[in-house]
Structure formats: C-alpha cells, structure tokens
PDB file of C-alpha atoms in Angstrom:
ATOM      1  CA  MET G   1    -133.077  85.212  97.332  1.00 50.00           C
ATOM      2  CA  SER G   2    -134.845  82.087  95.517  1.00 65.00           C
ATOM      3  CA  ALA G   3    -133.336  83.112  92.374  1.00 64.00           C
ATOM      4  CA  ALA G   4    -129.919  83.785  93.927  1.00 60.00           C
ATOM      5  CA  LEU G   5    -130.154  80.457  95.308  1.00 66.00           C
ATOM      6  CA  ALA G   6    -131.274  78.683  92.017  1.00 70.00           C
ATOM      7  CA  VAL G   7    -127.730  80.247  90.528  1.00 68.00           C
ATOM      8  CA  TYR G   8    -126.080  78.876  93.136  1.00 70.00           C
ATOM      9  CA  ARG G   9    -126.689  76.158  92.468  1.00 73.00           C
ATOM     10  CA  VAL G  10    -125.196  76.271  88.602  1.00 75.00           C
ATOM     11  CA  ARG G  11    -122.500  77.863  89.717  1.00 72.00           C
ATOM     12  CA  MET G  12    -119.754  76.039  88.556  1.00 74.00           C
ATOM     13  CA  PRO G  13    -121.007  74.888  85.096  1.00 79.00           C
ATOM     14  CA  LEU G  14    -121.490  78.317  84.781  1.00 78.00           C
ATOM     15  CA  LEU G  15    -118.092  79.029  86.094  1.00 74.00           C
ATOM     16  CA  LEU G  16    -116.545  76.872  83.622  1.00 74.00           C
ATOM     17  CA  GLY G  17    -119.117  77.259  81.252  1.00 82.00           C
ATOM     18  CA  SER G  18    -117.790  81.275  80.835  1.00 82.00           C
ATOM     19  CA  ALA G  19    -114.454  80.512  81.316  1.00 81.00           C
ATOM     20  CA  VAL G  20    -113.817  78.639  78.127  1.00 83.00           C
ATOM     21  CA  THR G  21    -116.180  80.728  76.165  1.00 87.00           C
ATOM     22  CA  ILE G  22    -113.734  83.804  77.182  1.00 86.00           C
ATOM     23  CA  ILE G  23    -110.884  81.487  75.576  1.00 85.00           C
ATOM     24  CA  ALA G  24    -112.328  79.491  73.023  1.00 85.00           C
ATOM     25  CA  ALA G  25    -113.434  83.483  71.793  1.00 83.00           C
ATOM     26  CA  THR G  26    -109.977  84.946  72.105  1.00 87.00           C
ATOM     27  CA  VAL G  27    -108.505  82.313  69.784  1.00 86.00           C
ATOM     28  CA  LEU G  28    -111.135  82.329  67.084  1.00 84.00           C
ATOM     29  CA  SER G  29    -110.827  85.904  67.078  1.00 83.00           C
ATOM     30  CA  LEU G  30    -107.109  86.048  66.738  1.00 82.00           C
ATOM     31  CA  ALA G  31    -108.129  83.258  63.479  1.00 83.00           C
ATOM     32  CA  LEU G  32    -110.694  84.516  61.538  1.00 82.00           C
ATOM     33  CA  PRO G  33    -110.632  87.241  59.062  1.00 85.00           C
ATOM     34  CA  ASP G  34    -112.354  90.620  59.203  1.00 83.00           C
ATOM     35  CA  GLY G  35    -116.388  89.869  59.117  1.00 83.00           C
ATOM     36  CA  PRO G  36    -119.586  89.658  60.903  1.00 84.00           C
ATOM     37  CA  VAL G  37    -118.186  86.243  62.283  1.00 81.00           C
ATOM     38  CA  ALA G  38    -115.749  87.659  63.324  1.00 79.00           C
ATOM     39  CA  SER G  39    -118.015  90.998  65.358  1.00 82.00           C
ATOM     40  CA  VAL G  40    -120.248  88.467  67.261  1.00 82.00           C
ATOM     41  CA  VAL G  41    -116.854  86.219  67.911  1.00 80.00           C
ATOM     42  CA  GLY G  42    -114.993  89.333  69.203  1.00 84.00           C
ATOM     43  CA  VAL G  43    -118.520  89.888  72.096  1.00 85.00           C
ATOM     44  CA  LEU G  44    -118.944  86.755  73.653  1.00 84.00           C
ATOM     45  CA  PRO G  45    -115.319  87.202  75.137  1.00 82.00           C
ATOM     46  CA  LEU G  46    -117.478  89.956  77.895  1.00 82.00           C
ATOM     47  CA  VAL G  47    -120.856  87.040  77.668  1.00 85.00           C
ATOM     48  CA  GLY G  48    -118.200  84.912  79.812  1.00 80.00           C
ATOM     49  CA  VAL G  49    -117.253  88.088  80.995  1.00 83.00           C
ATOM     50  CA  VAL G  50    -121.316  88.992  82.580  1.00 82.00           C
ATOM     51  CA  GLY G  51    -121.570  84.689  82.740  1.00 80.00           C
ATOM     52  CA  MET G  52    -118.581  84.757  85.325  1.00 75.00           C
ATOM     53  CA  LEU G  53    -119.588  87.588  87.582  1.00 80.00           C
ATOM     54  CA  VAL G  54    -123.078  86.315  87.801  1.00 78.00           C
ATOM     55  CA  ALA G  55    -121.756  83.092  89.155  1.00 71.00           C
ATOM     56  CA  PHE G  56    -119.306  85.331  91.674  1.00 67.00           C
ATOM     57  CA  SER G  57    -121.983  87.887  92.537  1.00 70.00           C
ATOM     58  CA  SER G  58    -124.975  84.664  93.780  1.00 64.00           C
ATOM     59  CA  SER G  59    -122.425  83.371  96.035  1.00 62.00           C
ATOM     60  CA  LEU G  60    -121.965  84.882  99.215  1.00 59.00           C
ATOM     61  CA  PRO G  61    -124.736  86.557  99.935  1.00 60.00           C
ATOM     62  CA  ALA G  62    -126.334  82.273  98.485  1.00 58.00           C
ATOM     63  CA  ALA G  63    -123.744  80.874 101.265  1.00 60.00           C
ATOM     64  CA  ARG G  64    -125.605  83.103 104.180  1.00 60.00           C
ATOM     65  CA  HIS G  65    -128.705  81.545 103.471  1.00 58.00           C
ATOM     66  CA  LEU G  66    -128.093  77.396 103.228  1.00 64.00           C
ATOM     67  CA  PRO G  67    -130.007  75.878 105.436  1.00 58.00           C
ATOM     68  CA  ALA G  68    -127.606  73.503 107.719  1.00 68.00           C
ATOM     69  CA  GLY G  69    -130.297  71.271 109.564  1.00 82.00           C
ATOM     70  CA  GLU G  70    -129.388  69.116 111.907  1.00 91.00           C
ATOM     71  CA  PRO G  71    -126.306  66.486 111.120  1.00 96.00           C
ATOM     72  CA  VAL G  72    -127.177  62.947 109.138  1.00 98.00           C
ATOM     73  CA  VAL G  73    -126.426  60.187 110.602  1.00 98.00           C
ATOM     74  CA  VAL G  74    -124.646  57.447 108.536  1.00 99.00           C
ATOM     75  CA  ARG G  75    -122.074  54.664 108.852  1.00 98.00           C
ATOM     76  CA  SER G  76    -117.838  55.014 108.697  1.00 98.00           C
ATOM     77  CA  PRO G  77    -117.194  54.099 105.040  1.00 99.00           C
ATOM     78  CA  VAL G  78    -113.731  52.513 106.782  1.00 99.00           C
ATOM     79  CA  VAL G  79    -113.383  50.197 109.332  1.00 98.00           C
ATOM     80  CA  GLY G  80    -110.007  50.541 111.246  1.00 98.00           C
ATOM     81  CA  ARG G  81    -108.006  52.796 112.613  1.00 98.00           C
ATOM     82  CA  TRP G  82    -108.394  56.025 110.995  1.00 98.00           C
ATOM     83  CA  ALA G  83    -107.210  59.953 111.178  1.00 98.00           C
ATOM     84  CA  ALA G  84    -109.325  63.050 110.208  1.00 98.00           C
ATOM     85  CA  LEU G  85    -107.910  65.856 107.325  1.00 95.00           C
ATOM     86  CA  ASN G  86    -110.267  68.793 106.013  1.00 95.00           C
ATOM     87  CA  SER G  87    -113.390  67.897 108.627  1.00 98.00           C
ATOM     88  CA  PRO G  88    -116.670  69.527 108.894  1.00 97.00           C
ATOM     89  CA  ALA G  89    -115.611  68.768 112.755  1.00 97.00           C
ATOM     90  CA  THR G  90    -113.346  71.472 112.616  1.00 98.00           C
ATOM     91  CA  LYS G  91    -114.754  74.422 110.170  1.00 96.00           C
ATOM     92  CA  VAL G  92    -116.790  74.155 108.092  1.00 94.00           C
ATOM     93  CA  PRO G  93    -116.645  74.650 104.980  1.00 93.00           C
ATOM     94  CA  SER G  94    -114.195  71.650 105.431  1.00 95.00           C
ATOM     95  CA  HIS G  95    -111.848  72.002 102.876  1.00 93.00           C
ATOM     96  CA  GLY G  96    -112.165  75.577 102.355  1.00 88.00           C
ATOM     97  CA  VAL G  97    -114.837  75.650  99.260  1.00 85.00           C
ATOM     98  CA  ARG G  98    -117.912  74.642  98.737  1.00 86.00           C
ATOM     99  CA  ALA G  99    -118.010  73.667  95.503  1.00 86.00           C
ATOM    100  CA  TYR G 100    -119.297  69.458  94.029  1.00 90.00           C
ATOM    101  CA  GLY G 101    -121.550  69.685  97.544  1.00 92.00           C
ATOM    102  CA  GLN G 102    -118.439  69.221  99.829  1.00 93.00           C
ATOM    103  CA  ALA G 103    -119.258  72.244 102.036  1.00 94.00           C
ATOM    104  CA  TYR G 104    -119.423  68.971 105.284  1.00 97.00           C
ATOM    105  CA  ALA G 105    -117.232  66.334 103.674  1.00 98.00           C
ATOM    106  CA  ILE G 106    -114.170  64.143 105.329  1.00 98.00           C
ATOM    107  CA  ASP G 107    -111.307  63.208 104.995  1.00 98.00           C
ATOM    108  CA  LEU G 108    -110.169  59.906 106.281  1.00 99.00           C
ATOM    109  CA  VAL G 109    -106.471  58.504 105.559  1.00 98.00           C
ATOM    110  CA  HIS G 110    -105.742  54.617 107.726  1.00 98.00           C
ATOM    111  CA  GLU G 111    -102.962  54.770 110.280  1.00 98.00           C
ATOM    112  CA  PRO G 112    -103.418  51.727 112.319  1.00 97.00           C
ATOM    113  CA  LEU G 113    -101.302  50.927 115.216  1.00 94.00           C
ATOM    114  CA  ASP G 114     -99.299  48.257 113.461  1.00 92.00           C
ATOM    115  CA  GLN G 115     -98.195  50.151 110.125  1.00 92.00           C
ATOM    116  CA  ASP G 116     -96.270  53.708 109.509  1.00 90.00           C
ATOM    117  CA  ARG G 117     -98.477  55.648 107.023  1.00 94.00           C
ATOM    118  CA  PRO G 118     -95.477  57.981 105.228  1.00 91.00           C
ATOM    119  CA  GLU G 119     -94.357  61.239 106.757  1.00 87.00           C
ATOM    120  CA  PHE G 120     -94.799  64.175 104.012  1.00 86.00           C
ATOM    121  CA  GLY G 121     -91.158  65.577 103.131  1.00 76.00           C
ATOM    122  CA  SER G 122     -89.644  62.261 103.815  1.00 82.00           C
ATOM    123  CA  GLY G 123     -88.402  59.512 100.671  1.00 77.00           C
ATOM    124  CA  ALA G 124     -89.440  59.995  96.851  1.00 82.00           C
ATOM    125  CA  ALA G 125     -91.203  63.426  95.745  1.00 84.00           C
ATOM    126  CA  MET G 126     -93.917  61.166  94.697  1.00 88.00           C
ATOM    127  CA  ARG G 127     -93.796  57.781  96.537  1.00 89.00           C
ATOM    128  CA  ASP G 128     -95.663  54.737  95.418  1.00 93.00           C
ATOM    129  CA  VAL G 129     -99.237  55.049  96.856  1.00 95.00           C
ATOM    130  CA  ALA G 130     -98.825  50.691  97.601  1.00 95.00           C
ATOM    131  CA  ASP G 131     -96.287  52.513 100.432  1.00 95.00           C
ATOM    132  CA  TYR G 132    -100.240  54.204 102.770  1.00 96.00           C
ATOM    133  CA  PRO G 133    -101.748  51.476 104.449  1.00 98.00           C
ATOM    134  CA  ALA G 134    -104.899  53.051 103.407  1.00 98.00           C
ATOM    135  CA  PHE G 135    -104.555  52.342  99.894  1.00 98.00           C
ATOM    136  CA  GLY G 136    -106.066  48.992  98.841  1.00 98.00           C
ATOM    137  CA  GLN G 137    -108.393  48.913 102.135  1.00 98.00           C
ATOM    138  CA  ASP G 138    -111.996  48.400 101.919  1.00 99.00           C
ATOM    139  CA  VAL G 139    -114.465  51.065 101.568  1.00 99.00           C
ATOM    140  CA  ARG G 140    -118.114  50.898 102.655  1.00 99.00           C
ATOM    141  CA  ALA G 141    -122.222  51.908 101.392  1.00 99.00           C
ATOM    142  CA  MET G 142    -122.200  54.578 104.687  1.00 99.00           C
ATOM    143  CA  VAL G 143    -126.733  53.975 103.915  1.00 99.00           C
ATOM    144  CA  ASP G 144    -128.815  52.080 102.747  1.00 99.00           C
ATOM    145  CA  GLY G 145    -130.287  52.844  99.072  1.00 99.00           C
ATOM    146  CA  VAL G 146    -129.806  53.163  95.382  1.00 99.00           C
ATOM    147  CA  VAL G 147    -126.662  53.728  93.928  1.00 99.00           C
ATOM    148  CA  VAL G 148    -126.795  56.273  91.222  1.00 98.00           C
ATOM    149  CA  THR G 149    -123.043  56.682  89.793  1.00 98.00           C
ATOM    150  CA  ALA G 150    -121.287  54.046  89.581  1.00 98.00           C
ATOM    151  CA  HIS G 151    -117.160  54.757  88.021  1.00 97.00           C
ATOM    152  CA  ASP G 152    -113.877  53.135  88.312  1.00 96.00           C
ATOM    153  CA  ARG G 153    -112.075  54.458  85.104  1.00 96.00           C
ATOM    154  CA  GLN G 154    -109.560  56.595  86.021  1.00 96.00           C
ATOM    155  CA  ARG G 155    -106.331  55.721  86.948  1.00 96.00           C
ATOM    156  CA  ASP G 156    -104.300  55.969  90.792  1.00 97.00           C
ATOM    157  CA  HIS G 157    -101.762  58.852  89.772  1.00 93.00           C
ATOM    158  CA  ARG G 158     -98.490  58.572  92.435  1.00 94.00           C
ATOM    159  CA  ALA G 159     -98.262  60.201  96.445  1.00 92.00           C
ATOM    160  CA  ARG G 160     -97.649  64.103  96.100  1.00 90.00           C
ATOM    161  CA  SER G 161     -95.711  63.666  98.937  1.00 86.00           C
ATOM    162  CA  SER G 162     -92.939  66.654  99.094  1.00 85.00           C
ATOM    163  CA  MET G 163     -94.040  70.711  98.703  1.00 82.00           C
ATOM    164  CA  ALA G 164     -92.904  70.489  95.103  1.00 87.00           C
ATOM    165  CA  ALA G 165     -95.133  68.178  94.069  1.00 83.00           C
ATOM    166  CA  VAL G 166     -98.291  69.515  96.004  1.00 81.00           C
ATOM    167  CA  VAL G 167     -97.180  72.297  93.254  1.00 85.00           C
ATOM    168  CA  TYR G 168     -97.177  69.948  90.771  1.00 82.00           C
ATOM    169  CA  MET G 169    -100.414  68.991  92.083  1.00 83.00           C
ATOM    170  CA  MET G 170    -102.362  72.809  92.356  1.00 82.00           C
ATOM    171  CA  ALA G 171    -101.773  73.361  88.927  1.00 82.00           C
ATOM    172  CA  GLU G 172    -103.234  69.722  87.691  1.00 84.00           C
ATOM    173  CA  GLY G 173    -105.910  70.732  89.851  1.00 79.00           C
ATOM    174  CA  MET G 174    -106.647  73.490  87.870  1.00 77.00           C
ATOM    175  CA  LEU G 175    -106.676  71.230  84.416  1.00 79.00           C
ATOM    176  CA  ARG G 176    -108.593  69.054  85.642  1.00 83.00           C
ATOM    177  CA  GLU G 177    -111.190  71.611  87.043  1.00 78.00           C
ATOM    178  CA  LEU G 178    -111.766  72.061  83.055  1.00 77.00           C
ATOM    179  CA  GLY G 179    -113.284  68.583  83.772  1.00 80.00           C
ATOM    180  CA  GLY G 180    -115.758  69.245  86.044  1.00 82.00           C
ATOM    181  CA  PRO G 181    -116.129  67.521  88.765  1.00 87.00           C
ATOM    182  CA  ARG G 182    -115.647  64.048  87.628  1.00 90.00           C
ATOM    183  CA  PHE G 183    -112.342  64.681  87.790  1.00 90.00           C
ATOM    184  CA  ILE G 184    -111.552  66.324  91.037  1.00 92.00           C
ATOM    185  CA  ILE G 185    -113.287  63.546  93.038  1.00 95.00           C
ATOM    186  CA  GLY G 186    -111.138  60.901  90.990  1.00 97.00           C
ATOM    187  CA  ASN G 187    -113.026  57.274  90.699  1.00 98.00           C
ATOM    188  CA  HIS G 188    -116.271  57.157  93.296  1.00 98.00           C
ATOM    189  CA  VAL G 189    -119.876  56.410  93.377  1.00 99.00           C
ATOM    190  CA  VAL G 190    -122.983  57.743  94.567  1.00 99.00           C
ATOM    191  CA  ILE G 191    -125.851  55.728  96.949  1.00 99.00           C
ATOM    192  CA  ARG G 192    -129.751  57.463  97.021  1.00 99.00           C
ATOM    193  CA  THR G 193    -131.186  57.201 100.096  1.00 98.00           C
ATOM    194  CA  ASP G 194    -135.160  57.419 100.186  1.00 97.00           C
ATOM    195  CA  ASP G 195    -135.170  60.359 102.125  1.00 96.00           C
ATOM    196  CA  GLY G 196    -133.346  61.443  99.215  1.00 97.00           C
ATOM    197  CA  VAL G 197    -130.309  62.080 100.664  1.00 98.00           C
ATOM    198  CA  PHE G 198    -127.263  61.312  98.699  1.00 98.00           C
ATOM    199  CA  ALA G 199    -123.858  59.482  99.851  1.00 99.00           C
ATOM    200  CA  LEU G 200    -120.614  60.039  98.091  1.00 99.00           C
ATOM    201  CA  VAL G 201    -117.200  58.116  98.081  1.00 99.00           C
ATOM    202  CA  ALA G 202    -113.520  59.647  96.221  1.00 98.00           C
ATOM    203  CA  HIS G 203    -110.623  58.656  95.299  1.00 98.00           C
ATOM    204  CA  LEU G 204    -111.044  55.501  94.636  1.00 99.00           C
ATOM    205  CA  GLN G 205    -109.137  52.406  92.953  1.00 99.00           C
ATOM    206  CA  ARG G 206    -109.251  51.837  89.760  1.00 98.00           C
ATOM    207  CA  GLY G 207    -111.776  49.040  89.175  1.00 98.00           C
ATOM    208  CA  SER G 208    -112.202  48.612  91.768  1.00 98.00           C
ATOM    209  CA  VAL G 209    -116.131  49.457  92.459  1.00 98.00           C
ATOM    210  CA  ALA G 210    -117.890  46.350  93.550  1.00 98.00           C
ATOM    211  CA  VAL G 211    -121.591  47.511  92.348  1.00 98.00           C
ATOM    212  CA  ARG G 212    -123.187  49.099  89.564  1.00 98.00           C
ATOM    213  CA  GLU G 213    -125.997  52.274  89.040  1.00 98.00           C
ATOM    214  CA  GLY G 214    -129.447  50.605  89.983  1.00 98.00           C
ATOM    215  CA  GLU G 215    -128.457  48.189  92.888  1.00 98.00           C
ATOM    216  CA  ARG G 216    -129.282  48.561  96.177  1.00 99.00           C
ATOM    217  CA  VAL G 217    -127.265  48.250  98.088  1.00 99.00           C
ATOM    218  CA  GLN G 218    -126.737  48.308 102.541  1.00 98.00           C
ATOM    219  CA  ALA G 219    -124.831  50.336 104.606  1.00 98.00           C
ATOM    220  CA  GLY G 220    -122.046  48.348 105.419  1.00 98.00           C
ATOM    221  CA  GLN G 221    -121.624  46.604 101.990  1.00 99.00           C
ATOM    222  CA  ARG G 222    -118.730  46.913 100.450  1.00 99.00           C
ATOM    223  CA  ILE G 223    -118.710  49.063  97.907  1.00 99.00           C
ATOM    224  CA  GLY G 224    -115.007  49.811  96.464  1.00 99.00           C
ATOM    225  CA  SER G 225    -111.590  49.698  97.118  1.00 99.00           C
ATOM    226  CA  CYS G 226    -109.843  53.377  98.891  1.00 99.00           C
ATOM    227  CA  GLY G 227    -107.436  54.430  96.091  1.00 98.00           C
ATOM    228  CA  ASN G 228    -105.383  57.833  94.555  1.00 97.00           C
ATOM    229  CA  SER G 229    -107.242  58.199  91.593  1.00 98.00           C
ATOM    230  CA  GLY G 230    -108.096  62.658  90.878  1.00 95.00           C
ATOM    231  CA  ASN G 231    -106.983  65.482  92.813  1.00 92.00           C
ATOM    232  CA  SER G 232    -105.567  63.382  95.628  1.00 95.00           C
ATOM    233  CA  SER G 233    -102.527  63.898  97.552  1.00 93.00           C
ATOM    234  CA  GLU G 234    -102.156  59.760  98.674  1.00 96.00           C
ATOM    235  CA  PRO G 235    -104.702  57.472  99.298  1.00 98.00           C
ATOM    236  CA  HIS G 236    -107.286  58.209 101.230  1.00 98.00           C
ATOM    237  CA  VAL G 237    -111.468  58.271 101.368  1.00 99.00           C
ATOM    238  CA  HIS G 238    -112.719  61.074 100.609  1.00 98.00           C
ATOM    239  CA  ALA G 239    -117.524  60.949 101.746  1.00 99.00           C
ATOM    240  CA  HIS G 240    -119.720  64.105 101.957  1.00 98.00           C
ATOM    241  CA  LEU G 241    -123.857  64.083 101.523  1.00 98.00           C
ATOM    242  CA  MET G 242    -125.569  65.692  99.483  1.00 96.00           C
ATOM    243  CA  ASP G 243    -129.078  66.839  98.475  1.00 93.00           C
ATOM    244  CA  ARG G 244    -128.906  66.307  94.538  1.00 92.00           C
ATOM    245  CA  ARG G 245    -127.164  63.331  92.479  1.00 94.00           C
ATOM    246  CA  SER G 246    -124.953  65.876  90.704  1.00 91.00           C
ATOM    247  CA  ALA G 247    -122.218  67.127  92.499  1.00 91.00           C
ATOM    248  CA  TRP G 248    -122.880  70.568  89.666  1.00 88.00           C
ATOM    249  CA  THR G 249    -125.371  71.025  91.614  1.00 88.00           C
ATOM    250  CA  GLY G 250    -125.921  69.247  94.902  1.00 91.00           C
ATOM    251  CA  GLN G 251    -125.294  71.870  98.353  1.00 90.00           C
ATOM    252  CA  GLY G 252    -123.464  69.566 101.248  1.00 95.00           C
ATOM    253  CA  LEU G 253    -125.558  68.268 104.083  1.00 96.00           C
ATOM    254  CA  PRO G 254    -123.507  68.090 107.596  1.00 97.00           C
ATOM    255  CA  ILE G 255    -122.786  64.348 108.568  1.00 98.00           C
ATOM    256  CA  ALA G 256    -121.640  62.490 111.433  1.00 98.00           C
ATOM    257  CA  PHE G 257    -121.045  58.610 112.197  1.00 98.00           C
ATOM    258  CA  THR G 258    -122.367  55.798 114.437  1.00 98.00           C
ATOM    259  CA  ASP G 259    -120.601  53.054 115.964  1.00 96.00           C
ATOM    260  CA  VAL G 260    -116.994  55.119 116.002  1.00 98.00           C
ATOM    261  CA  ALA G 261    -114.930  55.754 118.994  1.00 98.00           C
ATOM    262  CA  VAL G 262    -113.642  59.417 118.158  1.00 98.00           C
ATOM    263  CA  GLU G 263    -109.767  59.011 120.335  1.00 96.00           C
ATOM    264  CA  ASP G 264    -110.111  57.649 123.646  1.00 90.00           C
ATOM    265  CA  ALA G 265    -114.536  57.812 123.919  1.00 94.00           C
ATOM    266  CA  ALA G 266    -116.335  55.092 124.193  1.00 95.00           C
ATOM    267  CA  PRO G 267    -118.330  54.549 120.444  1.00 96.00           C
ATOM    268  CA  GLY G 268    -120.920  56.058 119.524  1.00 97.00           C
ATOM    269  CA  VAL G 269    -122.386  58.740 117.282  1.00 98.00           C
ATOM    270  CA  GLY G 270    -119.814  61.138 116.752  1.00 96.00           C
ATOM    271  CA  LEU G 271    -116.836  62.813 113.777  1.00 98.00           C
ATOM    272  CA  PRO G 272    -113.560  63.007 114.891  1.00 98.00           C
ATOM    273  CA  GLY G 273    -112.037  66.565 113.885  1.00 98.00           C
ATOM    274  CA  ASN G 274    -108.955  66.760 111.878  1.00 98.00           C
ATOM    275  CA  GLY G 275    -105.748  64.904 113.044  1.00 96.00           C
ATOM    276  CA  GLU G 276    -107.611  63.253 115.269  1.00 98.00           C
ATOM    277  CA  HIS G 277    -108.612  58.873 115.281  1.00 98.00           C
ATOM    278  CA  MET G 278    -111.747  57.062 114.938  1.00 98.00           C
ATOM    279  CA  THR G 279    -111.791  54.246 115.052  1.00 98.00           C
ATOM    280  CA  VAL G 280    -114.529  51.650 114.188  1.00 97.00           C
ATOM    281  CA  ARG G 281    -115.185  47.846 114.800  1.00 90.00           C
TER     282      ARG G 281
END
C-alpha cells in the first residue's frame, strides 16, 4: 500500500504530464515525416495512456487508506460574519475531490448583517467583484509559522453570477488545470508550522499579500485581502491544511477553528456546515 500511496501523492502531476504527452505526441506524429523519430513519437501516446491508468488506478485504494486523524485547531482566517460553502463539516472531500490537498478545505463568503451579498442569478451574468462584501476584506494567518509560499500576481476576474457564467468557468477551469494548482487556487499564501502542518489561504486579491517567503508570522496577523483570483465564482476565502508545502503532492488534513460562534452557539472550537454562518470577533 505504501507504493500506491506514493503514486497517489503524485497522481496530479502524473495525470497532467500524461495528458500533455498524449496531445503533444499526437500533434507531432501528424507533422513528422516517416522515419525513426516518427516511430518513437508514435509510441508516446501509449506511454501517456499508461501513465493516466496508473494515476487513476492508485486513486481508489489509496484514498481509502489515507490517515484522517483529529482536526487541527487553528485561528479563523477571517473576522466578522461569514457563511460556509463546500465545508468538510458537511461532507469529505468537501469540494468533491482530494486534489491539491483540499479534501478538508472550506470556502467562506462574507455576509455581514448590514450589507447584502448578491444573489446568484440576479443582475449581470458576470458581476463586478466590488459588489460583494467579501472583496477586499482582511485575510489573516491561521497559524504561527513561517511563510513558505506567497503569490499575488494573478488578476481578480469578474464573478460568475449566472448559470451560463458558471458553465464558462468550468470550461475555463479545464484550461487552468493545465497550468497546475497555482492557476486553480489563484493568489495564495502557505504557512508552515513548527509541527509540519501547512496552512493555505487562497483566491487572494491581486497585490494584497502583505508577507514574504521566509517571514515568520503569528496567528491572527493580516497576510492579505480576499479577492477573486484563480478558479473562483465569487470573492471568497478558501482555507485548508495539508501535510506538504506543495498542493501538487500535499494531502488534506482535518481542520477546525477556535473562538468561532456557529449560528447561535457560544464561541468555541468548531466549523460551520454548508449554509451555516460563523461569527468571529
């Protein structure tokens, strides 16, 4: 099983590399004249198919043997009243996949009592991100540790606020996959704790990251602002924990927030389920 787990860790780069090999070799085989080079290139699509089969075949048995463990309790990355989407308190994997270390990831949208969050399907198909109360809100470090990744050069695109726009986003997402996890999670910061846990917050606003790689930060410290970069339908904060620095190979870890009030409960350790609100002072 250790070999299957090792393959499972690298399944995403293996899948991407296999897909690129199949496409590139197919195109080259059409352009090359008959000869030894063309013969070698003609075999490469088969190599790519084998690579994809190996990646897929490792997924089911390995996923069943992944260690879960107890939730790692961290600070909330946001302050105020936020609603949960795609929460591991409702299902695991929360986003339907375990790729990019997000088996236990949670998405948070800002819903303050004094400002409405635009309803899906109302207004323009692709709303201005400034219409959403989450856009520009402070995002804070969930843990004490050292910043190992800080990236904020991707643009904030318009919200995908209609079904047609979501279909467009899904097609766009397939292209983003070719660029790897950075183009899916957008602008992001990863912090390594002294215990070897890696805390990631994603979809940050372009140019907002306030920390540098190698910098030591404290939980609760502002590290950036909520944006709409990467594969995102509206401004929100994506947060998850993983056991590696790289989202290519990291596996998700269970997460819980400290000092959060879920709905009408008293503040404590917890995590809101899908559609539930949490308030952080």
